[in-house]
PDB file of C-alpha atoms in Angstrom:
ATOM      1  CA  UNK L  19       0.143  -0.333   0.239  1.00 46.00           C
ATOM      2  CA  UNK L  20       3.120   2.707   0.929  1.00 56.00           C
ATOM      3  CA  UNK L  21       4.470   1.626  -2.788  1.00 51.00           C
ATOM      4  CA  UNK L  22       1.449   2.489  -4.442  1.00 49.00           C
ATOM      5  CA  UNK L  23       0.208   5.404  -2.608  1.00 54.00           C
ATOM      6  CA  UNK L  24       4.266   6.716  -3.319  1.00 58.00           C
ATOM      7  CA  UNK L  25       3.637   6.075  -6.803  1.00 54.00           C
ATOM      8  CA  UNK L  26       0.746   8.212  -6.303  1.00 57.00           C
ATOM      9  CA  UNK L  27       2.294  11.134  -4.787  1.00 60.00           C
ATOM     10  CA  UNK L  28       5.438  10.244  -7.152  1.00 60.00           C
ATOM     11  CA  UNK L  29       3.251  10.491 -10.140  1.00 61.00           C
ATOM     12  CA  UNK L  30       2.382  14.267  -9.587  1.00 64.00           C
ATOM     13  CA  UNK L  31       5.057  15.476  -9.069  1.00 61.00           C
ATOM     14  CA  UNK L  32       6.588  14.213 -11.747  1.00 60.00           C
ATOM     15  CA  UNK L  33       4.230  15.263 -14.309  1.00 61.00           C
ATOM     16  CA  UNK L  34       5.318  18.580 -12.938  1.00 60.00           C
ATOM     17  CA  UNK L  35       8.730  17.979 -14.486  1.00 63.00           C
ATOM     18  CA  UNK L  36       7.029  17.482 -17.823  1.00 56.00           C
ATOM     19  CA  UNK L  37       4.745  21.048 -17.920  1.00 51.00           C
ATOM     20  CA  UNK L  38       5.874  23.203 -20.068  1.00 43.00           C
ATOM     21  CA  UNK L  39       7.531  25.182 -17.083  1.00 38.00           C
ATOM     22  CA  UNK L  40      10.449  21.866 -16.855  1.00 45.00           C
ATOM     23  CA  UNK L  41      13.242  22.471 -14.964  1.00 44.00           C
ATOM     24  CA  UNK L  42      17.089  22.475 -16.389  1.00 45.00           C
ATOM     25  CA  UNK L  43      19.515  20.215 -15.448  1.00 45.00           C
ATOM     26  CA  UNK L  44      21.734  21.493 -12.774  1.00 48.00           C
ATOM     27  CA  UNK L  45      24.910  23.208 -13.751  1.00 39.00           C
ATOM     28  CA  UNK L  46      26.842  19.157 -11.937  1.00 47.00           C
ATOM     29  CA  UNK L  47      24.444  17.262 -13.847  1.00 48.00           C
ATOM     30  CA  UNK L  48      23.975  18.578 -16.513  1.00 42.00           C
ATOM     31  CA  UNK L  49      28.181  18.333 -16.728  1.00 43.00           C
ATOM     32  CA  UNK L  50      27.616  14.577 -16.289  1.00 46.00           C
ATOM     33  CA  UNK L  51      25.627  14.905 -19.368  1.00 44.00           C
ATOM     34  CA  UNK L  52      28.027  16.600 -21.804  1.00 46.00           C
ATOM     35  CA  UNK L  53      31.080  18.640 -20.186  1.00 44.00           C
ATOM     36  CA  UNK L  54      30.965  20.748 -22.911  1.00 47.00           C
ATOM     37  CA  UNK L  55      27.393  21.511 -23.384  1.00 50.00           C
ATOM     38  CA  UNK L  56      24.757  24.064 -21.277  1.00 59.00           C
ATOM     39  CA  UNK L  57      22.586  23.002 -19.489  1.00 69.00           C
ATOM     40  CA  UNK L  58      19.138  21.606 -21.330  1.00 81.00           C
ATOM     41  CA  UNK L  59      15.749  21.191 -20.463  1.00 87.00           C
ATOM     42  CA  UNK L  60      13.331  17.723 -19.431  1.00 90.00           C
ATOM     43  CA  UNK L  61      11.659  17.063 -22.029  1.00 92.00           C
ATOM     44  CA  UNK L  62       7.368  16.011 -21.510  1.00 92.00           C
ATOM     45  CA  UNK L  63       7.546  12.228 -20.917  1.00 93.00           C
ATOM     46  CA  UNK L  64       4.761   9.560 -19.905  1.00 92.00           C
ATOM     47  CA  UNK L  65       5.313   7.201 -16.972  1.00 91.00           C
ATOM     48  CA  UNK L  66       5.276   3.627 -18.157  1.00 92.00           C
ATOM     49  CA  UNK L  67       6.337   2.392 -14.311  1.00 90.00           C
ATOM     50  CA  UNK L  68       7.148   3.434 -10.934  1.00 89.00           C
ATOM     51  CA  UNK L  69       7.908   1.476  -7.982  1.00 89.00           C
ATOM     52  CA  UNK L  70       9.125   2.074  -4.260  1.00 86.00           C
ATOM     53  CA  UNK L  71      11.378  -0.552  -2.802  1.00 84.00           C
ATOM     54  CA  UNK L  72      12.955  -0.442   1.050  1.00 79.00           C
ATOM     55  CA  UNK L  73      13.416  -3.696   1.187  1.00 76.00           C
ATOM     56  CA  UNK L  74      17.027  -2.745   2.777  1.00 77.00           C
ATOM     57  CA  UNK L  75      18.988  -2.909   5.398  1.00 77.00           C
ATOM     58  CA  UNK L  76      19.351   0.538   7.608  1.00 78.00           C
ATOM     59  CA  UNK L  77      15.792   1.997   5.536  1.00 83.00           C
ATOM     60  CA  UNK L  78      17.261   2.351   2.555  1.00 89.00           C
ATOM     61  CA  UNK L  79      14.669   3.714  -0.250  1.00 90.00           C
ATOM     62  CA  UNK L  80      15.588   2.695  -3.930  1.00 92.00           C
ATOM     63  CA  UNK L  81      12.904   4.067  -6.306  1.00 93.00           C
ATOM     64  CA  UNK L  82      12.665   3.490  -9.806  1.00 93.00           C
ATOM     65  CA  UNK L  83      10.708   4.795 -12.628  1.00 93.00           C
ATOM     66  CA  UNK L  84      10.917   3.701 -16.385  1.00 94.00           C
ATOM     67  CA  UNK L  85       9.780   7.095 -18.370  1.00 95.00           C
ATOM     68  CA  UNK L  86       8.739   7.384 -22.726  1.00 95.00           C
ATOM     69  CA  UNK L  87       9.761  10.455 -24.371  1.00 96.00           C
ATOM     70  CA  UNK L  88       9.035  11.462 -27.811  1.00 95.00           C
ATOM     71  CA  UNK L  89      12.087  13.363 -29.649  1.00 93.00           C
ATOM     72  CA  UNK L  90      14.841  15.210 -28.053  1.00 92.00           C
ATOM     73  CA  UNK L  91      18.779  15.228 -27.860  1.00 92.00           C
ATOM     74  CA  UNK L  92      21.020  13.051 -26.288  1.00 92.00           C
ATOM     75  CA  UNK L  93      21.238  16.369 -23.270  1.00 93.00           C
ATOM     76  CA  UNK L  94      17.490  16.582 -23.167  1.00 94.00           C
ATOM     77  CA  UNK L  95      17.032  12.772 -22.599  1.00 94.00           C
ATOM     78  CA  UNK L  96      19.980  13.330 -19.793  1.00 94.00           C
ATOM     79  CA  UNK L  97      18.344  16.525 -18.660  1.00 94.00           C
ATOM     80  CA  UNK L  98      15.310  14.261 -18.200  1.00 94.00           C
ATOM     81  CA  UNK L  99      16.287  11.357 -16.245  1.00 94.00           C
ATOM     82  CA  UNK L 100      18.271  14.568 -14.058  1.00 94.00           C
ATOM     83  CA  UNK L 101      15.364  16.458 -13.399  1.00 93.00           C
ATOM     84  CA  UNK L 102      13.406  12.623 -12.316  1.00 93.00           C
ATOM     85  CA  UNK L 103      15.396  11.872 -10.548  1.00 93.00           C
ATOM     86  CA  UNK L 104      16.373  14.914  -8.136  1.00 93.00           C
ATOM     87  CA  UNK L 105      11.997  14.804  -7.966  1.00 91.00           C
ATOM     88  CA  UNK L 106      12.279  11.070  -6.468  1.00 91.00           C
ATOM     89  CA  UNK L 107      15.136  12.178  -4.495  1.00 92.00           C
ATOM     90  CA  UNK L 108      13.278  14.692  -3.075  1.00 89.00           C
ATOM     91  CA  UNK L 109      10.401  12.332  -2.147  1.00 87.00           C
ATOM     92  CA  UNK L 110      12.556  10.785   0.724  1.00 88.00           C
ATOM     93  CA  UNK L 111      14.240   8.178  -1.820  1.00 91.00           C
ATOM     94  CA  UNK L 112      18.089   7.291  -1.164  1.00 91.00           C
ATOM     95  CA  UNK L 113      18.638   5.763  -4.079  1.00 92.00           C
ATOM     96  CA  UNK L 114      17.079   6.142  -7.962  1.00 95.00           C
ATOM     97  CA  UNK L 115      17.408   4.397 -11.124  1.00 95.00           C
ATOM     98  CA  UNK L 116      15.555   6.467 -13.648  1.00 96.00           C
ATOM     99  CA  UNK L 117      15.230   4.271 -17.670  1.00 96.00           C
ATOM    100  CA  UNK L 118      14.392   6.653 -20.672  1.00 97.00           C
ATOM    101  CA  UNK L 119      12.678   5.162 -23.874  1.00 96.00           C
ATOM    102  CA  UNK L 120      11.666   6.385 -27.189  1.00 96.00           C
ATOM    103  CA  UNK L 121       7.780   6.496 -27.684  1.00 96.00           C
ATOM    104  CA  UNK L 122       8.736   6.179 -31.817  1.00 95.00           C
ATOM    105  CA  UNK L 123      10.555   2.242 -31.447  1.00 94.00           C
ATOM    106  CA  UNK L 124       7.246  -0.054 -30.051  1.00 92.00           C
ATOM    107  CA  UNK L 125       8.807  -3.427 -28.225  1.00 89.00           C
ATOM    108  CA  UNK L 126       6.071  -6.103 -27.069  1.00 84.00           C
ATOM    109  CA  UNK L 127       9.307  -7.316 -25.234  1.00 81.00           C
ATOM    110  CA  UNK L 128      12.279  -5.432 -23.451  1.00 84.00           C
ATOM    111  CA  UNK L 129      13.381  -1.912 -24.027  1.00 89.00           C
ATOM    112  CA  UNK L 130      16.705  -2.346 -25.579  1.00 89.00           C
ATOM    113  CA  UNK L 131      15.583  -0.877 -28.757  1.00 92.00           C
ATOM    114  CA  UNK L 132      14.106   1.401 -27.270  1.00 95.00           C
ATOM    115  CA  UNK L 133      16.155   2.842 -23.815  1.00 95.00           C
ATOM    116  CA  UNK L 134      18.392   5.610 -24.529  1.00 95.00           C
ATOM    117  CA  UNK L 135      18.843   6.996 -21.071  1.00 96.00           C
ATOM    118  CA  UNK L 136      19.816   4.693 -18.017  1.00 96.00           C
ATOM    119  CA  UNK L 137      20.642   7.311 -14.471  1.00 96.00           C
ATOM    120  CA  UNK L 138      21.510   5.796 -11.372  1.00 95.00           C
ATOM    121  CA  UNK L 139      21.499   8.487  -8.683  1.00 96.00           C
ATOM    122  CA  UNK L 140      22.394   8.558  -4.404  1.00 93.00           C
ATOM    123  CA  UNK L 141      22.817  11.919  -2.996  1.00 93.00           C
ATOM    124  CA  UNK L 142      24.431  10.739  -0.323  1.00 90.00           C
ATOM    125  CA  UNK L 143      26.845   8.024  -1.603  1.00 90.00           C
ATOM    126  CA  UNK L 144      27.619   6.664   2.038  1.00 86.00           C
ATOM    127  CA  UNK L 145      23.540   6.117   2.138  1.00 86.00           C
ATOM    128  CA  UNK L 146      23.478   4.374  -1.171  1.00 87.00           C
ATOM    129  CA  UNK L 147      22.008   0.448  -2.259  1.00 86.00           C
ATOM    130  CA  UNK L 148      24.815   0.026  -4.772  1.00 86.00           C
ATOM    131  CA  UNK L 149      27.819   1.456  -2.876  1.00 78.00           C
ATOM    132  CA  UNK L 150      29.245   2.442  -5.681  1.00 74.00           C
ATOM    133  CA  UNK L 151      30.989   5.635  -4.069  1.00 79.00           C
ATOM    134  CA  UNK L 152      29.311   8.613  -5.929  1.00 87.00           C
ATOM    135  CA  UNK L 153      26.125  10.633  -6.596  1.00 92.00           C
ATOM    136  CA  UNK L 154      26.043   9.812 -10.358  1.00 94.00           C
ATOM    137  CA  UNK L 155      26.226   7.844 -12.895  1.00 93.00           C
ATOM    138  CA  UNK L 156      24.384   8.262 -15.920  1.00 94.00           C
ATOM    139  CA  UNK L 157      24.397   5.599 -19.127  1.00 93.00           C
ATOM    140  CA  UNK L 158      23.529   6.864 -22.544  1.00 93.00           C
ATOM    141  CA  UNK L 159      22.604   5.266 -26.020  1.00 91.00           C
ATOM    142  CA  UNK L 160      24.513   6.536 -29.492  1.00 87.00           C
ATOM    143  CA  UNK L 161      22.609   9.312 -30.531  1.00 85.00           C
ATOM    144  CA  UNK L 162      24.887   8.797 -34.131  1.00 85.00           C
ATOM    145  CA  UNK L 163      23.505   4.870 -34.089  1.00 86.00           C
ATOM    146  CA  UNK L 164      19.809   4.761 -33.145  1.00 91.00           C
ATOM    147  CA  UNK L 165      17.749   1.535 -33.796  1.00 90.00           C
ATOM    148  CA  UNK L 166      14.558   1.947 -36.210  1.00 92.00           C
ATOM    149  CA  UNK L 167      11.207   0.191 -35.955  1.00 94.00           C
ATOM    150  CA  UNK L 168      12.561  -2.092 -38.513  1.00 94.00           C
ATOM    151  CA  UNK L 169      15.107  -2.975 -36.334  1.00 94.00           C
ATOM    152  CA  UNK L 170      12.985  -4.614 -34.919  1.00 94.00           C
ATOM    153  CA  UNK L 171      10.728  -6.402 -36.509  1.00 95.00           C
ATOM    154  CA  UNK L 172      14.205  -8.094 -38.278  1.00 95.00           C
ATOM    155  CA  UNK L 173      14.838  -9.373 -34.455  1.00 93.00           C
ATOM    156  CA  UNK L 174      11.595 -10.391 -33.386  1.00 94.00           C
ATOM    157  CA  UNK L 175      11.201 -12.214 -37.103  1.00 95.00           C
ATOM    158  CA  UNK L 176      14.510 -14.279 -36.791  1.00 95.00           C
ATOM    159  CA  UNK L 177      13.522 -15.177 -32.577  1.00 95.00           C
ATOM    160  CA  UNK L 178      10.257 -16.595 -33.984  1.00 96.00           C
ATOM    161  CA  UNK L 179      11.546 -18.175 -36.398  1.00 96.00           C
ATOM    162  CA  UNK L 180      14.584 -19.636 -35.122  1.00 96.00           C
ATOM    163  CA  UNK L 181      12.398 -20.969 -32.182  1.00 96.00           C
ATOM    164  CA  UNK L 182       9.590 -22.144 -34.643  1.00 96.00           C
ATOM    165  CA  UNK L 183      12.703 -24.654 -36.002  1.00 96.00           C
ATOM    166  CA  UNK L 184      14.010 -25.743 -32.548  1.00 96.00           C
ATOM    167  CA  UNK L 185      10.526 -26.737 -31.615  1.00 96.00           C
ATOM    168  CA  UNK L 186      10.308 -28.985 -34.972  1.00 95.00           C
ATOM    169  CA  UNK L 187      13.326 -31.010 -34.122  1.00 95.00           C
ATOM    170  CA  UNK L 188      16.397 -28.846 -35.569  1.00 95.00           C
ATOM    171  CA  UNK L 189      19.713 -28.626 -35.174  1.00 94.00           C
ATOM    172  CA  UNK L 190      21.033 -25.241 -33.288  1.00 95.00           C
ATOM    173  CA  UNK L 191      22.779 -23.787 -36.073  1.00 94.00           C
ATOM    174  CA  UNK L 192      21.142 -24.773 -38.922  1.00 96.00           C
ATOM    175  CA  UNK L 193      17.929 -22.977 -37.434  1.00 96.00           C
ATOM    176  CA  UNK L 194      19.915 -19.828 -37.086  1.00 95.00           C
ATOM    177  CA  UNK L 195      20.926 -20.118 -40.230  1.00 95.00           C
ATOM    178  CA  UNK L 196      17.634 -20.661 -41.874  1.00 96.00           C
ATOM    179  CA  UNK L 197      15.506 -18.693 -39.754  1.00 96.00           C
ATOM    180  CA  UNK L 198      18.576 -16.308 -40.613  1.00 95.00           C
ATOM    181  CA  UNK L 199      18.171 -16.912 -44.928  1.00 95.00           C
ATOM    182  CA  UNK L 200      14.458 -16.233 -44.336  1.00 96.00           C
ATOM    183  CA  UNK L 201      14.572 -12.652 -42.684  1.00 96.00           C
ATOM    184  CA  UNK L 202      17.306 -11.853 -45.214  1.00 96.00           C
ATOM    185  CA  UNK L 203      15.441 -12.650 -48.005  1.00 96.00           C
ATOM    186  CA  UNK L 204      12.148 -11.076 -46.228  1.00 96.00           C
ATOM    187  CA  UNK L 205      13.882  -7.783 -45.822  1.00 96.00           C
ATOM    188  CA  UNK L 206      16.158  -7.733 -48.889  1.00 96.00           C
ATOM    189  CA  UNK L 207      18.741  -7.301 -46.140  1.00 95.00           C
ATOM    190  CA  UNK L 208      22.447  -7.452 -48.150  1.00 94.00           C
ATOM    191  CA  UNK L 209      24.520 -11.233 -47.540  1.00 87.00           C
ATOM    192  CA  UNK L 210      26.741 -10.198 -44.504  1.00 90.00           C
ATOM    193  CA  UNK L 211      23.568  -8.485 -42.542  1.00 93.00           C
ATOM    194  CA  UNK L 212      23.740  -9.420 -38.359  1.00 92.00           C
ATOM    195  CA  UNK L 213      21.046  -8.863 -36.227  1.00 91.00           C
ATOM    196  CA  UNK L 214      20.252  -5.627 -34.989  1.00 87.00           C
ATOM    197  CA  UNK L 215      21.829  -5.331 -31.171  1.00 79.00           C
ATOM    198  CA  UNK L 216      19.959  -2.218 -29.808  1.00 74.00           C
ATOM    199  CA  UNK L 217      21.187   0.882 -28.318  1.00 72.00           C
ATOM    200  CA  UNK L 218      24.005  -0.545 -25.965  1.00 65.00           C
ATOM    201  CA  UNK L 219      23.121   2.253 -23.467  1.00 71.00           C
ATOM    202  CA  UNK L 220      25.927   2.809 -21.438  1.00 58.00           C
TER     203      UNK L 220
END
């Protein structure tokens, strides 16, 4: 029940972050995102999932929030995650984990083709659930090599065909090769094509 109440409160506070009067990332946080860039404003976002866990020693509280955004730049994705993290700390979280995903990409499973920023924040490193000894860690995808919806379709088609052939008793290597051949033909791929790897946030 406490978690549900917290999520409700967080939703209201986070909504303020995504309004027209969005707060800019703090100078220290902006430096984490890009040492040579000016502070950017957070983007409007929709909350996909939010949770609070206090199942840690010393009554530490961990907040996790996953949001979707439309458009934006690397710095704006960073600013969005930073604004959210700072808002959640004001609600009492000791450590915060924020995932920012692209609304332009849809997936039936997972988020590796959607996620562009993953942020960890503990304002007091001595009271962090991760024990990393630092307040911020911000991981981002390469904005010059973002996944497309076709990448998702290729990956899903390959996985489905590969599993179908395996279920029919085909050898693993043979199933992979046959699935790859089918996918290459369907999507008109080059002979040396490779499966899309997702955003590689890191």
